[in-house]
Structures are given as structure tokens and as C-alpha cells.
């Protein structure tokens, strides 16, 4: 197919496959199950690549994402989110469970009670979310048993516990300490479950930055997402090298006004995420000294460092800060293999509920 | 229709109409043309409301947005962006010009040369972009004449000059000084155009925060976008009152873990925009002391101030920091009139090129 108009998101298929393979190999050699989080790519073709490389199933964040993937034959889905169910959501989960093995997150006695009241099937398992230090959702590890016990008494099957060590998104020693807290939290959750007579079958953790430090003797399942595509956050954290980054936004230089370099890729295709450790609003893959110093909806203003500015009308490849946000802004990803492009629909784009 | 699952974006129709009316009244009483920027809402129904209230036409950021609106009968469209044309883009502009009056932005002699080479019609007018102090795109006002003269010699018709005083998004006296720079830049651009014998028919400015301070004796056209819906940025800048905010994200309290209040609205529906002056990642419309202190893709962690936390499973209305970003994340807006919901497609969502 012809090159699409810029800005568009392009995937380097060789790099994508290498990233998927490397994580699959790590999980095999470490004897942990790999259940990649598909919220990163929301794309059936990439999910299939992950499954064919040995993933045990997929992780999603919403019922809508689960429905999209189940509709394409994915049959083992964990919704890693403390859902608060209402009647329509419970019906949707039951429909999902008719074609897939489904587990959902819970992080409160009240949420468990609500789920057990509304769910007409016991086929849906629950995973207790514990907080390993990010302080987002998740109960304290020592409280996991109380939530699990409520679930069991209400007739629900408890699969185990999970956590997201999101504070691994930190420079320096932050990754290793988050990974240590992750393992400690899951070990404590297991102790808490066993204290109420529930043997956890799964202790699930794992984010892309923390996996290298994860104690794979405690954790039985990992749920990385970003690893398959990479982004500027992983680059700047030192988790992935530029040569591993598989997704970029191809952009055109549209202005040199005032001596600036202005690209047609703005926050409506790159996303506005900017972590405290980020050095700008995204990076240029082939120009490591360049920084995006201003981002508007359709403009990126770039400082080139010591390099000459690229010519008006020329193309550059921008690495978004946070790939999950960028992918969720477009309807199509363009997979490039030796210059030939294939259009992959972002099938679960916008499925927020 | 039934209430959609949370999170979803809801529009208060009474407020929307009042906002549209107030800006139309300002433009009438000030005798400036109103050409609202529809990138904010990307929605045909809101564009029609603006046109029926007296807008002279619409402003868009991309050819794709122009195509979407032209396809629904909008026939006077200004693409306020320094397009760098290539052959397919030129063909699309010519198609647009067959059904609508079209103007495009230019901010370089090279861009003008490229446009004149590729465009087979002289029906498309150009507007020279000048920089009024934001330092994004746009030539220096005194250089507007050189760009315009190149355009005229190449057979293009110059309509006038435009600027975006984006640095009006600043607290305190920043708005008024940005507005003063806007007027000065457009006056200087007019002088520069007249020096090469071109009388500008339009001097176009105007952002929602700056309009109250704009010199409407210089500016002949305003292009505000956000005013129709409002957002937390306008609230925190003091440009709009909470009672004027017409778009909110309805969200559910899904977790109380660790004493926190966690909502199911994250960056994938609110957007990750956070200006330096923002006090958090969004506001709660009915809880002005509350702050969103952490935002993940599907989680907002809220500190409630002195208020009691809303119950698990209850609903709250979140005001996104930047409404243009939030709208561009969803396929549908839900317009609420006295509790009855209508689904409005975000017709130009994702039209980045």
C-alpha cells in the first residue's frame, strides 16, 4: 500500500517479533507464565503473535477490551482491574465466560459482594489485587485473605492474587526496589490467602521496567505490556535500547519559522503523557540529541541539539513517551516489513468500559 | 436511551447552548466574525449549533477534519495550520474546494512555493501565520509581507493573516499580555502586507482565554474552540466558572483501598494533559476541593479535601483538564437534556491528517 499521510504510527515488524520472542524466552527459561497486557497495542494481530509465541492468555483492563479479543478467538482473558459491577456489566461478563476462561480483579469486600450478587455463573474466577507500593488500587497484602474469604463464601472461585508495581516507572534504583516490593507483596498475599485456607494458584505481577528484577521464584505469572513496542519512557529509563523500539510516529517537518523545527505530530497522535523523568514530549529515533520542547495538538517543536535541522517537508520518526496512549489515539497501525506496509486495525481502541 | 457504562463523556445541552450563544453575542456586539475552531468537539451537531448562532464558518486543524465537516454540508472552512503539501494532500484540498470555500495557513516561502506547484486551482486562499509570542509556528509579523508576496506572485490569493496567542494559557496577567501581543502582531502583519500592496481582508486571532482582552478594533475574526464546552484549564485560569462547564466525564468509584478514592476514568478518557498551572489531573465538578493526584490509563486517584469520600459504586462527574484531548479519545458524546441522552458521534475523531 501507499505511504499514508503523516502523522501515522508505524511498526517495525522485525523489532516487534524480536521483542515478543525475547519476553517469551524469558518466561520459558524462568518457568513463569506470560500473560501480556494487550492494552498497549489493542490489536488482534499483535495479540496473536504473543499467543503463538507461548503466552498462556492475555491481560486486559476493561470488559470492552475483553469483548474485542474474545470476538477474535482469544479464550483466556484476565481483566486486571477492580471492576465495580452493575447489572449490564455482569451480563457482559457472563457472555464472555461462555466463550473464554475469564478472571476479574477485586480489591474490596464490597466489590466481591456486588459481584457475587450479580453474577449468575461461577465460571468467572477472581484475583485479589494487592498494593505493592504504587498506592493506586489494591488492598494491603495482609488483607488479601479477608477479600478472598468473602469471595469464596459467596460462591466465587479465587484464583490467586495480583499486583502492578507501577512505581517501577522511576529512574535509578527505583525499578529494583519496586520489583522487590512486588515480590514481597505477592508473598505476603499468598500467606494471607493460605491463612484462610485458600491456596493461590497464581501470583501475578510484572511490568516492563520491573521484570528484569522480579523474583521469579515468588511470581508465577507476568503481565508486561509495553515490552512488545517500546517507547521513550522505556528508552529514558534504560529498560529498552533505541534499536529495540518497534513503534514510531512518522511525521513531516512543516515549519522552520523562527529557526524552529516544527513537526505535524502533536498530542493528538503522540499523547500528552510526560513523566517526571521524561526529558521532553517524545524523542526522535534517529536523532538522540533532539528534544521535543513544546507539544500542541498538531505541533511538536523540536530542538535539534548540535545537528542541522531536517529540511522542510522531510520526514522524521518520533518515539512517543507512552506507547499505550499513542496507540489509543489512532484507528490503524501500519506494520512495515522491508518497506511493505500492512494496515492493522486498533480493534479495541477507545474500549474504556 | 439507557445510561452508558462509565466512563463516558456527557454534555449538558443547556450549558453548551448558553456558551455558544454568549460567544456569538460577543462577536455580534464587537462586529468581529466568529469562526469557531471545531477541533475542540469534532462533532457535527455542535458545529451546526455554532453556525446557526451566527458563525461565519469553521476553523479546523487538518485536511481530514475539513473533509469530515464538508461532508456534512459545512461550506466555509479555514485550515489554520501551516500545511506542507504533497500531491495526495493537494488533490484532497481541490476536492474540498469543489464544495466549500477553503483557506489554508502558510508560514514559509518554501511552503507557499510547494502549494502553488501542486494546487491546480486558485480557489483556495491562503492566510499567512504570524507568531505573536507563543513561538510555535508562524513567521515574524514583519515577514508576513514576504510570504504573502510570494504567494501572490505564484497565483495564490492572500486573504490575510492569522495568529494563535497560545501563551494566553497562563495564570494571572499572562492572558492580557498575550492578547496585547496578538493585536500588535496582527497589526504589524497588516502593515507588512500593505507594504507589498496586499490589503488584508481578514486578521484572525482569538483563543478562549484571550478573547476578553483581545483588541477587537484590530482583529476582524476570532477562532475560539474550548469556550463551547469548557474544561479544568479554563476553570483554573479563571476564564470560565464551574457552572459554565458543559462537558464532564461520568465515572464510577471502583476502589476505596488504602482509604483512597479511585475512579474508573483514567488518561484514556480524560487525556494526560497537565499544564504547569494545573492543580491536578482534572477536577470534580461537584467537589471543588477535590484533586486528582494520580492518573493512570484507567484509574484516577482522588484526594477529597475535607469532604467524605463518595461511596463505592457511586458516580461522580470529572472535568478533564483539556477538553479537546478528552473528546478525541471517544467515539461518542452523550448530550443530556433534562436527563434524556442523545448519542452524538465524534465524527472527526482521530482525523490527524
XYZ file of C-alpha atoms in Angstrom:
706
model
C 0.000 0.000 0.000
C 0.998 3.653 -0.466
C 2.540 5.580 2.384
C -0.261 7.099 4.480
C -0.333 10.845 5.097
C 1.648 11.899 8.141
C 1.334 11.683 11.059
C 0.838 7.906 11.277
C 2.022 5.165 13.622
C 4.385 2.668 12.061
C 5.516 -0.660 13.479
C 8.848 -2.247 12.621
C 7.786 -5.884 12.331
C 11.290 -7.284 12.767
C 11.705 -5.454 16.070
C 8.194 -6.333 17.227
C 8.817 -10.027 16.642
C 12.187 -9.882 18.395
C 10.673 -8.187 21.442
C 7.819 -10.700 21.638
C 10.262 -13.587 21.295
C 12.663 -12.269 23.944
C 9.933 -11.973 26.580
C 8.560 -15.391 25.673
C 12.049 -16.850 26.069
C 12.459 -15.175 29.469
C 9.172 -16.625 30.671
C 10.093 -20.085 29.414
C 13.559 -20.078 30.948
C 12.174 -18.668 34.222
C 9.207 -21.045 34.260
C 6.702 -18.259 34.780
C 3.550 -17.895 32.781
C 3.438 -14.937 30.378
C 0.083 -13.160 30.139
C 0.845 -9.958 28.206
C -1.259 -6.870 28.781
C -2.824 -6.097 25.413
C -3.989 -2.596 26.414
C -0.642 -1.492 24.987
C -1.465 -2.436 21.401
C -5.219 -3.245 21.380
C -4.520 -5.060 18.133
C -5.567 -8.601 17.229
C -2.517 -9.282 15.055
C -0.075 -8.471 17.869
C -2.097 -10.457 20.386
C -1.945 -13.473 18.066
C 1.807 -13.086 17.720
C 2.112 -13.098 21.519
C -0.107 -16.164 21.846
C 1.739 -18.098 19.148
C 4.997 -17.325 20.954
C 3.804 -19.083 24.089
C 1.658 -16.670 26.126
C -0.840 -18.537 28.333
C -3.530 -15.939 27.734
C -3.965 -12.188 27.713
C -4.486 -9.408 30.225
C -6.905 -6.541 29.584
C -8.074 -3.531 31.573
C -11.757 -3.377 30.643
C -14.684 -5.604 29.752
C -14.772 -3.881 26.370
C -11.198 -4.866 25.593
C -12.023 -8.436 26.664
C -15.026 -8.496 24.314
C -12.961 -7.313 21.366
C -10.328 -10.003 21.840
C -12.837 -12.750 22.700
C -14.632 -11.881 19.477
C -11.444 -12.843 17.656
C -10.999 -16.181 19.383
C -8.888 -15.275 22.415
C -10.141 -17.684 25.056
C -8.186 -16.999 28.250
C -8.586 -13.429 29.493
C -7.771 -11.759 32.798
C -9.375 -8.362 33.412
C -6.709 -6.947 35.750
C -8.910 -4.248 37.220
C -11.061 -3.954 40.347
C -14.360 -3.870 38.485
C -17.391 -2.429 40.234
C -20.159 -4.444 38.620
C -23.636 -3.308 37.715
C -26.252 -5.454 36.020
C -25.324 -4.817 32.362
C -21.629 -5.369 33.110
C -22.414 -8.660 34.844
C -24.395 -9.845 31.787
C -21.464 -8.925 29.549
C -19.075 -10.907 31.746
C -21.362 -13.918 31.601
C -21.440 -13.696 27.810
C -17.653 -13.532 27.800
C -17.450 -16.591 30.039
C -19.466 -18.586 27.520
C -16.555 -18.473 25.076
C -13.483 -17.772 27.205
C -11.889 -18.559 30.533
C -12.331 -15.274 32.402
C -10.897 -13.867 35.619
C -11.566 -10.427 37.103
C -9.811 -8.318 39.712
C -11.349 -7.472 43.100
C -9.959 -5.233 45.818
C -12.773 -4.876 48.343
C -15.211 -6.971 50.332
C -17.971 -4.727 48.942
C -16.858 -5.303 45.346
C -16.862 -9.044 45.920
C -20.353 -8.888 47.451
C -21.603 -6.869 44.489
C -20.055 -9.303 42.018
C -21.472 -12.358 43.733
C -24.963 -10.809 43.838
C -24.968 -10.019 40.121
C -23.031 -12.856 38.515
C -25.183 -15.814 37.532
C -22.220 -18.061 36.864
C -19.425 -19.409 38.986
C -17.226 -19.836 35.915
C -15.660 -16.415 36.436
C -12.703 -16.549 38.782
C -11.445 -13.709 40.917
C -7.942 -12.420 41.545
C -7.381 -10.272 44.616
C -5.477 -7.098 43.821
C -2.840 -6.066 46.354
C -0.903 -2.819 46.578
C 2.846 -3.318 46.284
C 3.728 0.331 46.818
C 2.265 2.282 43.915
C -0.738 3.213 46.084
C -3.223 3.109 43.257
C -5.801 0.322 43.680
C -5.292 -2.917 45.610
C -5.667 -3.878 49.273
C -2.772 -4.289 51.661
C -1.252 -7.730 51.103
C -2.152 -8.859 54.625
C -5.813 -8.075 53.838
C -5.948 -10.276 50.738
C -7.232 -13.229 52.759
C -10.270 -11.315 54.027
C -11.329 -10.362 50.495
C -10.649 -13.872 49.198
C -12.559 -15.476 52.051
C -15.592 -13.278 51.318
C -15.410 -14.296 47.679
C -15.226 -17.974 48.472
C -18.129 -17.803 50.931
C -20.160 -16.048 48.224
C -19.541 -18.944 45.857
C -16.796 -17.366 43.757
C -13.586 -19.188 42.902
C -10.384 -17.452 43.939
C -7.517 -17.967 41.510
C -4.889 -16.027 43.410
C -3.529 -12.509 43.795
C -2.048 -9.862 41.531
C -0.258 -6.568 41.799
C 1.038 -3.874 39.479
C 4.359 -2.398 40.566
C 3.709 0.825 38.683
C 6.271 2.678 40.773
C 8.846 0.749 38.736
C 8.467 3.646 36.304
C 11.255 5.514 38.044
C 14.874 6.201 37.213
C 17.855 4.741 39.006
C 17.283 2.228 41.791
C 13.505 2.675 41.679
C 12.954 -0.301 39.385
C 14.778 -2.797 41.571
C 13.114 -1.626 44.772
C 9.661 -1.731 43.136
C 10.382 -5.274 41.975
C 11.444 -6.251 45.497
C 8.218 -4.794 46.899
C 6.228 -6.608 44.226
C 7.647 -9.980 45.239
C 7.235 -9.228 48.942
C 3.627 -8.125 48.448
C 2.711 -11.236 46.484
C 4.435 -13.481 49.026
C 2.524 -11.751 51.828
C -0.723 -12.056 49.871
C -0.090 -15.790 49.472
C 0.443 -16.122 53.216
C -2.771 -14.218 53.851
C -4.738 -16.423 51.454
C -3.322 -19.588 52.962
C -4.307 -18.363 56.425
C -7.955 -18.596 55.343
C -7.397 -21.931 53.690
C -7.045 -20.781 50.086
C -4.014 -21.971 48.129
C -3.245 -19.392 45.421
C -2.760 -20.991 42.027
C -1.486 -17.755 40.502
C 0.624 -14.901 41.891
C 0.701 -12.363 39.100
C 2.966 -9.362 38.741
C 5.218 -7.819 36.237
C 5.583 -4.533 34.425
C 8.035 -3.967 31.595
C 10.512 -1.917 33.681
C 10.499 -4.268 36.691
C 10.664 -7.690 35.058
C 14.438 -7.899 34.938
C 14.430 -7.572 38.744
C 11.317 -9.619 39.521
C 11.800 -12.554 41.885
C 10.588 -15.284 39.572
C 10.626 -17.800 42.404
C 7.686 -15.964 44.007
C 5.845 -14.619 40.986
C 4.163 -17.325 38.886
C 2.818 -15.092 36.111
C 3.978 -11.846 34.486
C 1.824 -9.256 32.698
C 4.092 -6.849 30.821
C 2.533 -4.678 28.122
C 4.900 -2.094 26.681
C 7.797 -4.513 26.014
C 6.478 -5.506 22.576
C 6.570 -1.971 21.128
C 8.702 0.177 23.428
C 8.525 3.931 23.900
C 10.525 6.929 25.043
C 9.781 6.165 28.689
C 11.455 2.741 28.392
C 14.321 4.337 26.455
C 14.878 7.048 29.054
C 14.550 4.600 31.955
C 17.231 2.465 30.293
C 14.886 -0.525 30.053
C 14.950 -0.699 26.253
C 17.513 0.493 23.751
C 16.534 2.728 20.818
C 17.259 -0.186 18.479
C 14.511 -2.182 20.212
C 11.779 0.411 19.780
C 9.249 -1.007 17.348
C 6.664 1.771 17.162
C 7.271 5.288 15.903
C 5.165 8.111 14.601
C 6.207 9.203 11.148
C 5.941 12.971 10.952
C 6.647 15.756 8.467
C 8.646 18.922 9.117
C 6.043 21.606 8.363
C 7.686 24.789 9.628
C 11.071 26.381 10.140
C 9.587 29.648 11.336
C 11.797 31.485 13.796
C 14.531 28.906 13.216
C 12.413 26.250 14.891
C 11.753 22.717 13.670
C 8.007 22.043 13.815
C 6.520 18.601 13.110
C 2.912 17.743 12.272
C 2.779 15.165 15.086
C 1.185 16.615 18.220
C -0.540 15.392 21.346
C -3.484 14.065 19.322
C -1.268 11.320 17.901
C 1.610 11.079 20.409
C -0.406 11.536 23.610
C 0.367 14.156 26.256
C 1.946 11.835 28.812
C 5.062 13.290 30.372
C 6.584 11.504 33.344
C 8.686 13.493 35.818
C 11.818 11.808 34.470
C 10.996 12.424 30.787
C 13.381 14.807 29.039
C 10.721 16.094 26.655
C 7.442 15.224 24.952
C 8.909 12.343 22.971
C 12.171 11.510 21.211
C 13.397 11.299 17.620
C 14.593 7.779 16.895
C 17.426 8.758 14.547
C 18.364 11.958 16.412
C 19.104 11.004 20.019
C 20.204 14.523 20.985
C 16.986 16.143 19.768
C 14.231 17.011 22.236
C 10.573 17.906 21.725
C 10.373 21.039 23.848
C 6.777 22.039 23.099
C 3.785 19.902 22.180
C 0.422 21.178 20.975
C -2.390 19.170 19.462
C -0.854 19.138 15.977
C 2.581 20.646 16.513
C 5.796 19.308 18.030
C 8.541 21.914 18.368
C 11.955 20.218 18.303
C 15.362 21.403 19.463
C 17.947 19.511 17.436
C 20.976 19.836 19.706
C 24.117 20.143 17.600
C 22.533 18.649 14.498
C 21.379 20.584 11.451
C 17.603 20.887 11.248
C 15.896 18.444 8.881
C 14.587 20.138 5.726
C 11.057 21.433 5.330
C 8.921 18.613 4.010
C 11.280 15.871 5.178
C 10.116 13.004 7.373
C 11.278 12.001 10.857
C 10.315 9.159 13.191
C 9.094 10.237 16.607
C 9.102 7.881 19.585
C 6.065 8.690 21.773
C 6.676 8.980 25.504
C 3.971 6.410 26.318
C 3.070 3.969 23.581
C -0.219 2.809 25.149
C -1.546 6.364 24.899
C -0.379 6.877 21.311
C -1.891 3.640 20.018
C -5.235 4.503 21.626
C -5.401 7.676 19.516
C -5.376 6.028 16.096
C -7.667 3.621 14.288
C -4.883 1.935 12.329
C -1.278 0.868 12.888
C 0.925 0.394 9.826
C 3.143 -2.672 10.091
C 6.271 -2.279 7.980
C 8.220 -5.275 6.758
C 11.052 -4.320 4.431
C 9.130 -1.265 3.309
C 5.833 -3.009 2.567
C 3.038 -1.728 4.776
C 0.090 -3.641 6.183
C -2.802 -1.889 7.918
C -3.674 -3.347 11.306
C -6.873 -2.042 12.902
C -6.561 -0.948 16.531
C -9.543 -3.161 17.226
C -10.007 -2.273 20.897
C -9.283 1.433 20.552
C -11.407 3.500 22.900
C -12.949 0.481 24.675
C -12.852 2.206 28.051
C -15.752 0.334 29.602
C -31.527 5.771 25.841
C -30.116 3.947 28.876
C -27.148 5.371 30.736
C -23.946 4.141 29.093
C -21.355 2.280 31.132
C -18.848 4.567 32.806
C -16.587 6.242 31.933
C -18.408 8.287 29.291
C -18.376 11.929 28.217
C -21.598 13.797 28.883
C -22.613 17.196 27.566
C -25.011 19.485 29.412
C -27.004 20.842 26.482
C -28.327 23.870 28.363
C -24.797 24.960 29.203
C -23.493 24.208 25.719
C -26.191 26.377 24.140
C -25.556 29.208 26.592
C -21.809 29.151 25.872
C -22.360 29.133 22.114
C -24.857 31.981 22.414
C -22.620 34.126 24.641
C -19.685 33.965 22.202
C -21.978 34.670 19.254
C -23.361 37.697 21.110
C -19.836 38.946 21.835
C -18.875 38.660 18.182
C -22.042 40.463 17.074
C -21.676 43.298 19.558
C -17.961 43.636 18.754
C -18.537 43.363 14.995
C -15.930 40.658 14.576
C -16.521 37.492 12.621
C -16.732 34.304 14.681
C -15.096 31.253 13.109
C -15.030 28.675 15.924
C -12.309 26.032 15.979
C -14.154 22.717 15.771
C -11.112 20.611 16.752
C -12.451 21.014 20.282
C -15.617 18.992 19.687
C -15.132 17.352 16.240
C -18.894 16.891 16.265
C -21.333 17.848 13.500
C -24.192 18.661 15.876
C -22.121 21.201 17.813
C -20.754 22.702 14.623
C -24.304 23.192 13.355
C -25.287 24.858 16.611
C -22.373 27.275 16.201
C -23.281 28.013 12.582
C -26.951 28.579 13.373
C -25.903 31.022 16.092
C -24.112 33.199 13.588
C -20.629 31.813 12.967
C -19.305 32.802 9.518
C -17.641 29.433 9.023
C -15.441 26.988 10.892
C -11.782 26.566 11.696
C -10.093 23.157 11.580
C -6.536 21.913 12.102
C -6.267 19.229 9.429
C -7.488 18.358 5.956
C -9.182 15.310 7.475
C -11.241 17.438 9.842
C -12.169 19.671 6.909
C -13.316 16.647 4.886
C -15.498 15.384 7.716
C -17.285 18.706 8.128
C -17.508 19.404 4.383
C -19.132 16.003 4.029
C -21.904 17.266 6.294
C -22.515 20.473 4.378
C -20.143 22.923 6.065
C -19.097 25.171 3.206
C -16.667 27.740 4.634
C -13.598 26.179 6.211
C -10.251 27.605 7.289
C -7.470 25.089 7.910
C -5.488 27.112 10.465
C -2.259 25.185 10.078
C 0.910 25.658 8.020
C 0.301 22.676 5.763
C 3.246 21.163 3.930
C 1.533 19.848 0.826
C 2.322 16.714 -1.106
C 0.437 15.509 -4.147
C -2.338 13.485 -2.428
C -2.972 16.304 0.046
C -3.261 18.809 -2.818
C -5.824 16.579 -4.555
C -7.832 16.377 -1.316
C -7.794 20.159 -0.978
C -9.020 20.551 -4.548
C -11.860 18.138 -3.837
C -12.730 20.174 -0.749
C -12.713 23.380 -2.757
C -15.316 21.933 -5.095
C -17.916 22.062 -2.323
C -16.607 24.628 0.161
C -14.823 27.923 0.409
C -11.390 26.867 1.670
C -8.425 28.734 3.100
C -5.155 27.247 4.356
C -2.346 28.526 6.540
C 1.186 29.180 5.267
C 4.242 30.249 7.223
C 7.152 29.954 4.783
C 8.135 30.964 1.291
C 9.002 27.304 0.647
C 5.563 26.142 1.810
C 3.915 28.661 -0.496
C 6.066 27.531 -3.420
C 5.187 23.901 -2.728
C 1.475 24.726 -2.530
C 1.471 26.746 -5.740
C 3.298 23.923 -7.589
C 0.799 21.296 -6.514
C -2.535 23.075 -6.379
C -4.429 23.020 -9.646
C -6.956 25.596 -8.523
C -6.737 29.198 -7.467
C -9.957 28.871 -5.454
C -8.013 28.055 -2.300
C -6.974 31.167 -0.437
C -4.003 31.451 1.889
C -3.672 33.054 5.291
C -0.170 33.913 6.483
C 0.504 32.667 10.003
C 2.419 35.024 12.263
C 3.935 34.335 15.669
C 2.502 36.562 18.393
C 4.722 35.223 21.158
C 3.889 31.559 21.639
C 6.868 30.617 19.451
C 5.200 27.622 17.889
C 4.624 28.068 14.137
C 4.207 31.386 12.299
C 6.658 33.891 10.823
C 7.602 37.161 12.471
C 4.837 39.694 11.748
C 7.218 41.899 9.771
C 7.957 38.951 7.487
C 4.313 38.319 6.604
C 4.569 40.505 3.513
C 7.396 38.458 2.011
C 5.411 35.224 2.327
C 2.255 36.889 1.012
C 4.082 38.425 -1.914
C 5.489 35.022 -2.895
C 2.004 33.577 -2.739
C 0.514 36.306 -4.897
C 3.267 36.027 -7.496
C 2.642 32.274 -7.628
C -1.003 32.907 -8.437
C -2.470 32.288 -4.978
C -4.967 34.638 -3.377
C -3.975 36.021 0.006
C -6.914 36.512 2.357
C -4.976 37.961 5.283
C -3.034 36.900 8.357
C -3.710 34.842 11.474
C -2.101 34.077 14.779
C -2.762 31.859 17.773
C -1.891 33.500 21.082
C -1.425 30.158 22.793
C 0.622 31.721 25.554
C -2.690 33.104 26.807
C -2.917 29.771 28.633
C -1.176 31.272 31.625
C -2.357 32.386 35.035
C -2.516 35.959 36.224
C -1.594 38.758 33.840
C -0.462 36.322 31.122
C -3.798 36.409 29.323
C -3.918 40.159 28.931
C -0.329 40.425 27.764
C -0.823 37.605 25.252
C -3.893 39.382 23.927
C -1.931 42.622 23.603
C 0.802 40.786 21.684
C -1.828 39.164 19.485
C -3.270 42.527 18.445
C 0.177 44.036 17.943
C 1.301 41.065 15.823
C -1.763 41.224 13.601
C -1.438 45.000 13.204
C 2.224 44.569 12.246
C 1.321 41.775 9.825
C -1.249 44.060 8.197
C 1.370 46.762 7.789
C 3.770 44.237 6.268
C 1.118 43.011 3.817
C 0.170 46.546 2.812
C 3.853 47.320 2.193
C 3.789 44.769 -0.651
C 0.467 46.043 -1.886
C -1.824 43.451 -0.344
C -4.783 44.694 1.680
C -5.663 42.009 4.255
C -9.368 41.214 4.255
C -9.097 39.151 7.434
C -6.917 39.485 10.547
C -7.727 36.405 12.571
C -6.889 35.713 16.208
C -8.565 34.597 19.317
C -8.241 31.818 21.834
C -10.787 31.200 24.574
C -8.604 32.618 27.391
C -7.537 35.745 25.493
C -10.780 36.873 23.885
C -11.935 39.037 26.773
C -8.746 41.073 26.322
C -8.489 40.992 22.527
C -8.390 44.354 20.779
C -11.447 43.928 18.611
C -10.636 47.077 16.685
C -7.614 45.315 15.159
C -8.777 41.721 14.993
C -11.529 41.118 12.435
C -12.136 37.429 13.147
C -11.887 35.216 16.243
C -11.322 31.461 16.345
C -12.022 30.214 19.880
C -12.553 26.486 20.396
C -12.841 25.463 24.025
C -15.432 28.094 25.009
C -18.366 25.903 23.957
C -17.574 23.047 26.352
C -15.091 24.335 28.924
C -12.572 22.330 30.905
C -10.493 22.381 34.068
C -7.844 24.559 32.417
C -10.406 27.309 31.769
C -11.752 26.828 35.307
C -8.328 27.107 36.898
C -7.326 30.059 34.720
C -10.492 31.829 35.851
C -11.767 32.108 32.268
C -14.890 30.005 32.862
C -16.859 29.280 36.017
C -17.654 25.708 37.043
C -21.324 26.425 36.308
C -20.393 27.073 32.654
C -18.585 23.787 32.096
C -20.690 21.772 29.664
C -18.633 18.586 29.288
C -17.813 16.143 32.054
C -16.738 12.547 32.267
C -19.122 10.458 34.322
C -17.097 7.993 36.364
C -17.690 5.301 38.986
C -15.897 4.946 42.329
C -14.346 1.490 41.960
C -11.963 1.284 44.918
C -11.520 2.554 48.460
C -8.373 0.522 49.001
C -5.961 2.133 51.418
C -8.536 4.837 52.166
C -8.164 6.165 48.631
C -10.941 7.153 46.228
C -10.275 5.537 42.862
C -12.382 6.297 39.771
C -12.645 4.288 36.561
C -11.804 7.382 34.461
C -8.130 7.488 33.526
C -5.911 9.073 30.927
C -7.526 7.003 28.158
C -10.740 9.010 28.531
C -9.592 12.236 30.228
C -6.303 12.721 28.390
C -2.946 13.176 30.096
C -2.622 16.939 29.536
C -1.357 18.732 32.588
C -0.387 22.385 32.251
C 2.166 23.849 34.673
C -0.628 25.800 36.385
C -2.982 22.804 36.709
C -3.629 21.728 40.290
C -4.108 18.080 39.352
C -5.140 15.752 36.529
C -8.699 17.096 36.345
C -11.360 18.378 38.699
C -14.604 17.056 40.159
C -17.458 19.353 39.139
C -19.461 18.992 42.349
C -16.445 18.745 44.669
C -14.300 21.835 44.092
C -11.858 20.970 46.881
C -11.107 17.507 45.494
C -7.983 16.909 43.409
C -6.966 14.043 41.123
C -3.495 13.347 42.459
C -2.623 10.315 40.319
C -3.799 9.355 36.852
C -3.214 6.010 35.164
C -4.821 4.725 31.996
C -7.979 3.559 33.765
C -7.569 4.920 37.299
C -7.919 8.380 38.796
C -6.875 8.597 42.458
C -8.726 11.452 44.160
C -7.992 13.349 47.351
C -11.303 14.718 48.617
C -10.082 17.564 50.821
C -12.367 17.897 53.845
C -15.250 16.051 52.228
C -16.291 12.490 52.973
C -15.332 10.082 50.185
C -18.139 9.155 47.794
C -19.365 5.580 48.301
C -18.065 2.621 46.331
C -20.170 2.267 43.207
C -21.362 5.886 43.257
C -20.940 8.210 40.280
C -19.050 11.496 40.032
C -18.551 13.981 37.202
C -14.930 14.682 36.297
C -13.897 17.815 34.406
C -10.969 16.938 32.126
C -8.012 19.306 32.143
C -8.139 19.771 28.354
C -11.449 19.075 26.668
C -10.021 18.835 23.113
C -7.907 15.874 24.204
C -10.747 14.116 26.032
C -13.202 14.400 23.132
C -10.618 12.973 20.738
C -10.471 9.780 22.840
C -14.105 8.738 22.460
C -16.310 7.801 19.532
C -19.488 9.201 21.069
C -20.534 12.156 23.201
C -23.763 11.874 25.172
C -25.817 15.064 25.077
C -28.032 15.323 28.133
C -31.172 17.441 28.110
C -33.190 17.121 31.303
C -31.891 13.600 31.777
C -32.631 12.328 28.270
C -29.463 11.309 26.438
C -28.706 11.615 22.746
C -25.624 9.983 21.201
C -23.544 12.355 19.086
C -20.761 10.732 17.052
C -17.353 12.400 17.336
C -17.306 12.438 13.559
C -13.785 13.832 13.091
C -12.151 11.856 15.919
C -8.625 10.831 15.050
C -8.538 12.798 11.770
C -4.917 13.817 12.286
C -4.016 14.209 8.631
